[in-house]
Tab-separated table of C-alpha atoms in Angstrom:
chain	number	residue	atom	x	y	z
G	9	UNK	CA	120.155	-70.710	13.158
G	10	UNK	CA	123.014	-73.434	13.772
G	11	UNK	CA	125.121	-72.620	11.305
G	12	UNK	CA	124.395	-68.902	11.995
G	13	UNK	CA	125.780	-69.196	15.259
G	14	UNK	CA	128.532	-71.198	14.354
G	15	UNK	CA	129.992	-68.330	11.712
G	16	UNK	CA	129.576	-66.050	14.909
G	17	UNK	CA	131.558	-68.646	17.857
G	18	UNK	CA	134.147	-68.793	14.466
G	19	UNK	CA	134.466	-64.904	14.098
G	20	UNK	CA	134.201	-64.740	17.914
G	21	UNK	CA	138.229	-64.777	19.002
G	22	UNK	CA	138.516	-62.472	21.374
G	23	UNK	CA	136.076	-59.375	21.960
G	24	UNK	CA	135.778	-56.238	24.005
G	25	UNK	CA	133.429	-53.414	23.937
G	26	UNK	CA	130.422	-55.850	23.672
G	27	UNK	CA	128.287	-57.398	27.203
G	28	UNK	CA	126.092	-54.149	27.829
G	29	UNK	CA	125.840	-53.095	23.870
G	30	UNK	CA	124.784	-56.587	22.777
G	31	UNK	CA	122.580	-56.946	26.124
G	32	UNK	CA	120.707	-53.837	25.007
G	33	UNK	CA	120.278	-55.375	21.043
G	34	UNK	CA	119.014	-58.257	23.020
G	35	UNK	CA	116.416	-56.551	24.788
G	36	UNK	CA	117.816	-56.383	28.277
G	37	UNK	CA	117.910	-52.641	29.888
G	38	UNK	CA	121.989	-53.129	31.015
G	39	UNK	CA	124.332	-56.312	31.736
G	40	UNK	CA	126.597	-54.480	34.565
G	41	UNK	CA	129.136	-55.095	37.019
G	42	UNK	CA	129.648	-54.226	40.654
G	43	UNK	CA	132.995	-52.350	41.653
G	44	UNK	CA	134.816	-52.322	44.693
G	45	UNK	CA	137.331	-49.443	46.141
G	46	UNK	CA	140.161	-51.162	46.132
G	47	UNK	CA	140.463	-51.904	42.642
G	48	UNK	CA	139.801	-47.863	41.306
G	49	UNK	CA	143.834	-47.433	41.219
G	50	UNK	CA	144.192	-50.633	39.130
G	51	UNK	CA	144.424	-48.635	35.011
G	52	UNK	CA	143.484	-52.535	33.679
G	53	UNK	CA	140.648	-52.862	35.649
G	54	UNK	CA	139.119	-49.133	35.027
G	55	UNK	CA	139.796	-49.714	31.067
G	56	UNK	CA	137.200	-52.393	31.605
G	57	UNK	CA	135.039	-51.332	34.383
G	58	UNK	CA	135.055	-47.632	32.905
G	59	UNK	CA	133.833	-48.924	29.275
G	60	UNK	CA	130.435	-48.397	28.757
G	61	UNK	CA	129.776	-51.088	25.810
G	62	UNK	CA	131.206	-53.886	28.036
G	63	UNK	CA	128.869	-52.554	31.364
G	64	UNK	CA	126.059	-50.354	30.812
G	65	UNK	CA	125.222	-50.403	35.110
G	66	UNK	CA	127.787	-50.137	37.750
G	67	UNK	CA	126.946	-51.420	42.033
G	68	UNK	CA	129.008	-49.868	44.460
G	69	UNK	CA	130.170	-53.380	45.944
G	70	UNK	CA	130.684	-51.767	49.450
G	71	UNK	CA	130.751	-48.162	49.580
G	72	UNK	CA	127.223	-47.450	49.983
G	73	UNK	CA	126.312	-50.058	52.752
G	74	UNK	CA	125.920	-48.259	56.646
G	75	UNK	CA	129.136	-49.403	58.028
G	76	UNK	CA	130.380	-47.284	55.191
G	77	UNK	CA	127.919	-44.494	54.898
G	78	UNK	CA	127.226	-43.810	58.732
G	79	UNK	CA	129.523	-45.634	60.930
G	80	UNK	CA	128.569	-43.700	63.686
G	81	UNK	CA	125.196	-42.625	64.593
G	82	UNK	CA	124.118	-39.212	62.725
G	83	UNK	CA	127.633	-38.888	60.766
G	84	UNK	CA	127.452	-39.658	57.046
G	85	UNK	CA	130.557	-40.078	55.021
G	86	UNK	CA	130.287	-41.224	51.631
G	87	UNK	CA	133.221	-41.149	49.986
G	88	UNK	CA	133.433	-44.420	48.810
G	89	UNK	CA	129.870	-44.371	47.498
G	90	UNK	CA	130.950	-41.637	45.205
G	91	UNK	CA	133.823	-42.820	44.011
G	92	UNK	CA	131.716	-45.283	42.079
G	93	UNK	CA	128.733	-43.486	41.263
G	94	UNK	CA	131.534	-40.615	40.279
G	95	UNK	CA	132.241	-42.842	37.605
G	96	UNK	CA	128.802	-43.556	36.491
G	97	UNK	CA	128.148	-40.518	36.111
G	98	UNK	CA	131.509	-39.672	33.824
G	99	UNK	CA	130.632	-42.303	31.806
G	100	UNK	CA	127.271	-42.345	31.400
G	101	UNK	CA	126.831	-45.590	32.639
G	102	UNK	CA	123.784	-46.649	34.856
G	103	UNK	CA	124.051	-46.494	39.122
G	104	UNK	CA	122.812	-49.124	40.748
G	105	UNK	CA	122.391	-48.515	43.920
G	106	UNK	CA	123.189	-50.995	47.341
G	107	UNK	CA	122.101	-51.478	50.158
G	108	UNK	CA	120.426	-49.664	52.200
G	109	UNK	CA	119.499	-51.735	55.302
G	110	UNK	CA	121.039	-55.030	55.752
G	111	UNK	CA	121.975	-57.498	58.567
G	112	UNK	CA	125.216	-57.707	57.850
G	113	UNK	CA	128.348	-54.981	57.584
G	114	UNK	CA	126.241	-52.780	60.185
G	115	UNK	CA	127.651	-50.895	62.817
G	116	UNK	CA	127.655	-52.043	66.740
G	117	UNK	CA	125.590	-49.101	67.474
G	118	UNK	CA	122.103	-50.250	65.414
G	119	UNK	CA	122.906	-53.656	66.555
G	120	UNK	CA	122.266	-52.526	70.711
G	121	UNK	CA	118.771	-50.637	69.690
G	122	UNK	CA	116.017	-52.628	70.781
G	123	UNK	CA	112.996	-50.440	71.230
G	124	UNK	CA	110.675	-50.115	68.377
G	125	UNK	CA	110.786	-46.607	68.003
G	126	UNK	CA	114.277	-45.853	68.095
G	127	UNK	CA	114.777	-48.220	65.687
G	128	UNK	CA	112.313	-46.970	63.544
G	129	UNK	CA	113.573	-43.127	63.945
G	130	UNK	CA	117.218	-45.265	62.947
G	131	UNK	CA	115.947	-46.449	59.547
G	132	UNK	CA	114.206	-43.646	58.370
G	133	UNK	CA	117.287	-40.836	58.903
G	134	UNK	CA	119.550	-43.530	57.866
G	135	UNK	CA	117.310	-43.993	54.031
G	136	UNK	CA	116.739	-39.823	54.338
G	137	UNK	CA	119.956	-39.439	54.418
G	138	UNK	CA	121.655	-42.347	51.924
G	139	UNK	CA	118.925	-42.046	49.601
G	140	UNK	CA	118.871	-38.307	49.509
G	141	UNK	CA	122.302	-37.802	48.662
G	142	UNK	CA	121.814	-40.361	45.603
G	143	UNK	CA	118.746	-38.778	44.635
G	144	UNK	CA	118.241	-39.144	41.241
G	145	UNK	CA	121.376	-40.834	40.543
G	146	UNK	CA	120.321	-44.319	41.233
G	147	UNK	CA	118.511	-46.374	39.021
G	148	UNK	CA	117.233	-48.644	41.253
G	149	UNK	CA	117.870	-49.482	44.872
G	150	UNK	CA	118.431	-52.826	47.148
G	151	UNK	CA	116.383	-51.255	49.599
G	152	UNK	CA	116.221	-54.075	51.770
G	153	UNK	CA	118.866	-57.323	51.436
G	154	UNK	CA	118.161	-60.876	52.606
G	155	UNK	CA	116.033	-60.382	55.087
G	156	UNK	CA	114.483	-64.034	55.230
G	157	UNK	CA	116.459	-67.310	56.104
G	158	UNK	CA	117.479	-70.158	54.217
G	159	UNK	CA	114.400	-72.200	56.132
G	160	UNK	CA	111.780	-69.291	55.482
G	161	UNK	CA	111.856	-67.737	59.058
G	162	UNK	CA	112.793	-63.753	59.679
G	163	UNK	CA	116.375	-63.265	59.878
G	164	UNK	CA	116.365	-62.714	63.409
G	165	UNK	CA	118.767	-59.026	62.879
G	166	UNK	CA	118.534	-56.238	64.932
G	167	UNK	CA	115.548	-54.529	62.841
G	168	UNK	CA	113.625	-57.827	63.016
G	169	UNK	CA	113.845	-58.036	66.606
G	170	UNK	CA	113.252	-54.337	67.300
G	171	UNK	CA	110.196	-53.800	64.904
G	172	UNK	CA	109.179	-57.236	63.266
G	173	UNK	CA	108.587	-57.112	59.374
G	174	UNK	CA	107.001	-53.673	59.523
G	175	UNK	CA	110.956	-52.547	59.460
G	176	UNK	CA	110.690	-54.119	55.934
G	177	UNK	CA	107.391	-52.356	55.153
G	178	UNK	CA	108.803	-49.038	56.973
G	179	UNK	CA	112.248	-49.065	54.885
G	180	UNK	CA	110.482	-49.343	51.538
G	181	UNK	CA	107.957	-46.267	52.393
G	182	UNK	CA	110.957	-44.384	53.199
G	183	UNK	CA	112.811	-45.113	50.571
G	184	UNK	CA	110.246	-44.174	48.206
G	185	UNK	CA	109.668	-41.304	49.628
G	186	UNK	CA	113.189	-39.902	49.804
G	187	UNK	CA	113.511	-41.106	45.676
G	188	UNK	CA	110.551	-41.314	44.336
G	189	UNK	CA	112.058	-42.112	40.877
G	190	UNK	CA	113.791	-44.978	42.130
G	191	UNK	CA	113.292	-48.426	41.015
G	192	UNK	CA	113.104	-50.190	45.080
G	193	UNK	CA	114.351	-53.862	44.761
G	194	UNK	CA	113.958	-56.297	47.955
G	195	UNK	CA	117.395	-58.814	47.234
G	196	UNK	CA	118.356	-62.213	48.428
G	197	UNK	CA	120.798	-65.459	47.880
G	198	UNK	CA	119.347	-68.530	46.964
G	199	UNK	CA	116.222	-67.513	45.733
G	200	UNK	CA	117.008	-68.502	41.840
G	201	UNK	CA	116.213	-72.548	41.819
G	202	UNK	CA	111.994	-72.800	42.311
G	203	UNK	CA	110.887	-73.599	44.331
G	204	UNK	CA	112.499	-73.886	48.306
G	205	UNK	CA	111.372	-72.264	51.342
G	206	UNK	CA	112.997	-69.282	50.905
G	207	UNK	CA	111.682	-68.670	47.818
G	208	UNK	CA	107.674	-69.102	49.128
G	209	UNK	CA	108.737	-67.214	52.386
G	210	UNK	CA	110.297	-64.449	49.905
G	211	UNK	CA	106.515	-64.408	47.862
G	212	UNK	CA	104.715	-63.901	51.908
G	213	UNK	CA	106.677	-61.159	52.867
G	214	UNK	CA	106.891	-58.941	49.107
G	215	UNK	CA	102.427	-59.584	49.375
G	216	UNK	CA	102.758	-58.633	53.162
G	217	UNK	CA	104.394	-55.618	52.614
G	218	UNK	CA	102.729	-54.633	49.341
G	219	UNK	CA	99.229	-54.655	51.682
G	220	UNK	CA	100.541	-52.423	54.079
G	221	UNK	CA	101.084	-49.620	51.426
G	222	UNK	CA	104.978	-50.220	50.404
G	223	UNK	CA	106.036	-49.958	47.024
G	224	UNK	CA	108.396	-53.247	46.002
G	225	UNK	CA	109.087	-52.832	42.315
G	226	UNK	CA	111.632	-55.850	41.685
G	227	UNK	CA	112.963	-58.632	43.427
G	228	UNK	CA	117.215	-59.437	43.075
G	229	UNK	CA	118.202	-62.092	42.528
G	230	UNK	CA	121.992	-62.263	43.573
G	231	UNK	CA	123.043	-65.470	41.841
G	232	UNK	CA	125.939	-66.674	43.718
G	233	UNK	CA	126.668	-70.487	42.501
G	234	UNK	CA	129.043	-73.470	41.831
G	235	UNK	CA	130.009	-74.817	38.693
G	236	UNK	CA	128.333	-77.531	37.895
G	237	UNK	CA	125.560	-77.270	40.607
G	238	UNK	CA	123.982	-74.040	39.151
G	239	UNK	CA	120.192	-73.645	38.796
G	240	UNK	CA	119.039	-74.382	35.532
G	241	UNK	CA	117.094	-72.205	33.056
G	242	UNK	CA	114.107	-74.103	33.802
G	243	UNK	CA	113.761	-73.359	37.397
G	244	UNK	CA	114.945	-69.777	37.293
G	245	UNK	CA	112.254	-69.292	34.561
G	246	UNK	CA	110.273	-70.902	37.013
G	247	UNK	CA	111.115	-68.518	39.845
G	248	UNK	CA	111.125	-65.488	37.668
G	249	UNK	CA	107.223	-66.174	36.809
G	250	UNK	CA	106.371	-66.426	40.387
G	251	UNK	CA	108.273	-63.372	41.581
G	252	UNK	CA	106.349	-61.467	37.928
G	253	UNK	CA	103.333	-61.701	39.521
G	254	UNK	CA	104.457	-59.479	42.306
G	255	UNK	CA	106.413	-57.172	41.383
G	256	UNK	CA	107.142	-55.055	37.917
G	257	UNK	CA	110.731	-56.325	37.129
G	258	UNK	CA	113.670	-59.193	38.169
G	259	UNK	CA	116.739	-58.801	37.949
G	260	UNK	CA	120.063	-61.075	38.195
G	261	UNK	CA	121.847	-58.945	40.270
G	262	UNK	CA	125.254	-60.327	41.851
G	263	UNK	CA	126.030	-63.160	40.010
G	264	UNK	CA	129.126	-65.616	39.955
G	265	UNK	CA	130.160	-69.162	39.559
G	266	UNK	CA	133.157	-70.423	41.394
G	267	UNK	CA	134.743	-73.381	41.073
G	268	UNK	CA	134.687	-75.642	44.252
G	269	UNK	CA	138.310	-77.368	43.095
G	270	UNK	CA	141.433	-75.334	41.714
G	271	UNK	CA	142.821	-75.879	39.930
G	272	UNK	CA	140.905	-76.525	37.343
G	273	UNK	CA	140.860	-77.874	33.402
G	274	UNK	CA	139.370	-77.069	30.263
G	275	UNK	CA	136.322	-79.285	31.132
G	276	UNK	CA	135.715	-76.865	34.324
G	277	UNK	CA	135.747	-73.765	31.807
G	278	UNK	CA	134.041	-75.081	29.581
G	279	UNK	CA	130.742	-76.374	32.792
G	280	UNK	CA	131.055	-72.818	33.645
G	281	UNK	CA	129.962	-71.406	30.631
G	282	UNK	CA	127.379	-73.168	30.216
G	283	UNK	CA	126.129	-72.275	34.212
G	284	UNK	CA	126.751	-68.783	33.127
G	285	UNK	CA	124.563	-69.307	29.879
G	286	UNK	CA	121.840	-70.539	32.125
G	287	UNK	CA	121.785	-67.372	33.743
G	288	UNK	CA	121.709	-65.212	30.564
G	289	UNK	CA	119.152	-67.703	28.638
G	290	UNK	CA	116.958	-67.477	31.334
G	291	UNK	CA	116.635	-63.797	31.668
G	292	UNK	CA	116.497	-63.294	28.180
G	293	UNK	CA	112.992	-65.721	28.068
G	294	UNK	CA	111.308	-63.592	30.987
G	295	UNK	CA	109.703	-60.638	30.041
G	296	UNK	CA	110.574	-58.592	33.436
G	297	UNK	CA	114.003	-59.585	33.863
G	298	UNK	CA	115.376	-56.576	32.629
G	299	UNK	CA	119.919	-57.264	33.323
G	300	UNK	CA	122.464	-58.458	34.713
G	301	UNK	CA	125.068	-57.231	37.294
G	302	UNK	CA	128.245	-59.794	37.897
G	303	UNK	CA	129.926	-59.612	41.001
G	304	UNK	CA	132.611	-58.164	39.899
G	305	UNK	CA	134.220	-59.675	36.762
G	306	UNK	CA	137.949	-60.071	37.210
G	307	UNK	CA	139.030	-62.754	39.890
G	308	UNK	CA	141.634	-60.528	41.295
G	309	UNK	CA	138.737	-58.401	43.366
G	310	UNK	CA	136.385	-61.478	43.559
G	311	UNK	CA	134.871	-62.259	47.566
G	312	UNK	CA	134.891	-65.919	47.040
G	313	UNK	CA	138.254	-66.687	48.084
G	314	UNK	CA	138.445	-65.044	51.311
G	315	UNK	CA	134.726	-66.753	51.974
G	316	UNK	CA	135.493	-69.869	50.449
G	317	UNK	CA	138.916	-70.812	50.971
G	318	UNK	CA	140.579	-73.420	48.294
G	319	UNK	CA	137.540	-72.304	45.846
G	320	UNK	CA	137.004	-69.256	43.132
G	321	UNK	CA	138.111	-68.174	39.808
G	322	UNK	CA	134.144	-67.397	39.212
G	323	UNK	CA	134.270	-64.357	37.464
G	324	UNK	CA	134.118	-63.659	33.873
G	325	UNK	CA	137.809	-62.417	33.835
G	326	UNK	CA	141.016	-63.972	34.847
G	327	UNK	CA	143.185	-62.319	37.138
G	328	UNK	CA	145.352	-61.174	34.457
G	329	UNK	CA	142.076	-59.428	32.678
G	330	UNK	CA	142.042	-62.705	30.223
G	331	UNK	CA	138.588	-63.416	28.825
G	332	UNK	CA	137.047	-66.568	30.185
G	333	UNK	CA	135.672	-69.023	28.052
G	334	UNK	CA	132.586	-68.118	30.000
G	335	UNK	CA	132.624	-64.616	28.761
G	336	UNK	CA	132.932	-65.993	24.920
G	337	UNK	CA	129.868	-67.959	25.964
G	338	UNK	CA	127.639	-65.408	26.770
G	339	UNK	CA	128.961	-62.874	24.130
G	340	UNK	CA	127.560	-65.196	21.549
G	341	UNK	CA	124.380	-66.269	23.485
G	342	UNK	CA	123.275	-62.227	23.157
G	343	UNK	CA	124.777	-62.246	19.326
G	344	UNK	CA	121.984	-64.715	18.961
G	345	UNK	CA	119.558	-63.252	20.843
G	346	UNK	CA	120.399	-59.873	19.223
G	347	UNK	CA	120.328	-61.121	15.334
G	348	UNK	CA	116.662	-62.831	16.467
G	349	UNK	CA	115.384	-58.969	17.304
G	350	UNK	CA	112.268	-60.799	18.781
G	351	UNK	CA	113.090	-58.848	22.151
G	352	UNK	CA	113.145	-54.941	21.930
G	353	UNK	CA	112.567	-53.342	25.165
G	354	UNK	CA	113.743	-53.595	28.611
G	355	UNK	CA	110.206	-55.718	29.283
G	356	UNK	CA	109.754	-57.658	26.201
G	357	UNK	CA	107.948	-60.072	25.019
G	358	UNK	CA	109.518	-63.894	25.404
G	359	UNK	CA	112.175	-64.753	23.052
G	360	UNK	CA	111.101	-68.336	22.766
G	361	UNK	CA	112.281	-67.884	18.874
G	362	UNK	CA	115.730	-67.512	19.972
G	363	UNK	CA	118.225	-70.219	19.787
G	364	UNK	CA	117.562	-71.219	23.877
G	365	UNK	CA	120.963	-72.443	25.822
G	366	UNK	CA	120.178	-76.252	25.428
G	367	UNK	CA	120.180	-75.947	21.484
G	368	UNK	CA	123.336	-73.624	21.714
G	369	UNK	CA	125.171	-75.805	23.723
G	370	UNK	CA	123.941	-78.738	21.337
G	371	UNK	CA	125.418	-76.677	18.510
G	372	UNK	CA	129.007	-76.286	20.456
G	373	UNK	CA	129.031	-79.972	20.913
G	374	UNK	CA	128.368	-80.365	17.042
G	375	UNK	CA	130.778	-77.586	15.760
G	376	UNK	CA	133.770	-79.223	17.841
């Protein structure tokens, strides 16, 4: 197995064309990327985004969320929703879909409701109409996004305080019922390293919600890190088989990895592969984590530095649409995982025969 992967990181150089294809020969169901509107002018990044071998699942990064889809109260626009899933559908490349009621980017209107039925009368046009128009389009949505605080209480947003968690319960009946083919995803930040507050609150409210009738298929993920302070394998694994008890799939499902310091070195690179191989390895040993979405995967559309300022480069891409060392890291991860054919469906059995990330990085070490 060593020196098989070693004759692959040798042949390696630089690839295209291969994230989503050798996901699939992995086992996954998609490794995808989320796009943004600003970059659909940008020919480099479309080459990429547009290429169905490198990302098998596109997220509308912003276009579908309500200060986008209905800024003001009863009129829906969704241009920028389509523009992406436009392109999904050209390429016949998997939608999925985001988000459909969420704290933040919401309009000042929903934020002044405070009576229980209005609110509730809010959320269910506001999924009617969203959902409906994706209807069959949409793989799975992020029906409801971090609704739960870092310390395990309620986010304290303007659903919370109008109808409790029943607007949680509430959005995922609607949702279902609007698109019923739909995977429905509940999807939070820092809900990856087992096992924190969050992460027990997160467990509460998916079996509170699941009793009062709601379908929650999967749980997100979003995967948002720094280099070198990344969750390992071991405790994602060890979230992922708490939230598989729950619900019928995981996913990984905004990931990136910025660096804290720029610039940085080869030794940086080099720390973020291996976080990014964490990711990957850890997926690929679950049985119902079933892909990957990166936050976007060229640093010239990445969030971080505007966030973070003085941090970033944590995509998988260079601004200039260079391949990271990060990228030739996970290509060869799935090579392995692929040439193992031990996982063959999007819910597979473990791969535990695969080369795991601690004996590929091992291997590195040895080849150099």
């Amino acid at each position: 197995m060593k020196f098989q992967l070693f004759i692959l990181l040798s042949a390696l150089g630089t690839v295209t064309g291969q994230l989503d294809k050798l996901a699939k020969e992995a086992g996954l169901l998609y490794f995808g990327t989320a796009v943004d509107n600003p970059s659909l002018n940008n020919q480099n990044y479309l080459r990429i985004a547009r290429d169905p071998a490198e990302f098998g699942s596109l997220t509308p990064a912003n276009g579908q969320k309500w200060s986008n889809t209905q800024p003001s109260q009863g009129r829906f626009t969704y241009g920028s929703g389509d523009a992406i899933a436009n392109i999904a559908r050209q390429t016949g490349q998997q939608l999925r879909c985001h988000t459909l009621v969420w704290y933040n980017q919401l309009p000042g209107w929903v934020s002044s409701v405070y009576n229980r039925d209005q609110m509730q009368q809010i959320i269910t046009a506001h999924i009617q109409n969203v959902a409906g128009h994706y209807k069959g389009r949409c793989y799975a949505w992020d029906v409801v996004n971090e609704a739960v605080e870092d310390d395990g209480r309620y986010r304290n947003n303007p659903m919370y305080r109008a109808m409790g968690v029943d607007y949680i319960t509430h959005s995922f009946k609607v949702a279902q019922q609007t698109d019923p083919a739909a995977r429905l995803y509940y999807n939070d930040f820092n809900i990856e390293r087992c096992c924190n507050a969050k992460i027990n609150a997160t467990i509460a409210m998916i079996r509170t919600v699941k009793a009062a009738g709601a379908p929650v298929h999967g749980i997100g993920m979003q995967g948002h890190s720094r280099v070198g302070m990344s969750p390992s394998k071991r405790e994602m694994k060890e979230t992922m088989a708490r939230f598989s008890e729950l619900v019928d799939e995981v996913a990984f499902t905004e990931v990136d990895i910025r660096h804290t310091k720029l610039p940085i070195g080869a030794a940086e690179r080099k720390q973020q592969g291996r976080d990014y191989m964490e990711v990957v390895g850890a997926c690929l040993e679950m049985p119902k984590c079933v892909g990957i979405t990166v936050w976007d995967f060229t640093d010239q559309y990445s969030w971080i530095p505007q966030q973070y300022p003085g941090e970033g480069e944590a995509c998988l891409w260079d601004r200039n649409y260079n391949q990271k060392p990060a990228y030739q890291s996970i290509v060869a991860l799935l090579q392995s995982a692929a040439s193992a054919g031990l996982r063959t469906s999007a819910t597979p059995a473990p791969v535990a025969a695969v080369m795991t990330v601690d004996e590929w990085a091992a291997t590195v070490t040895a080849a150099a």
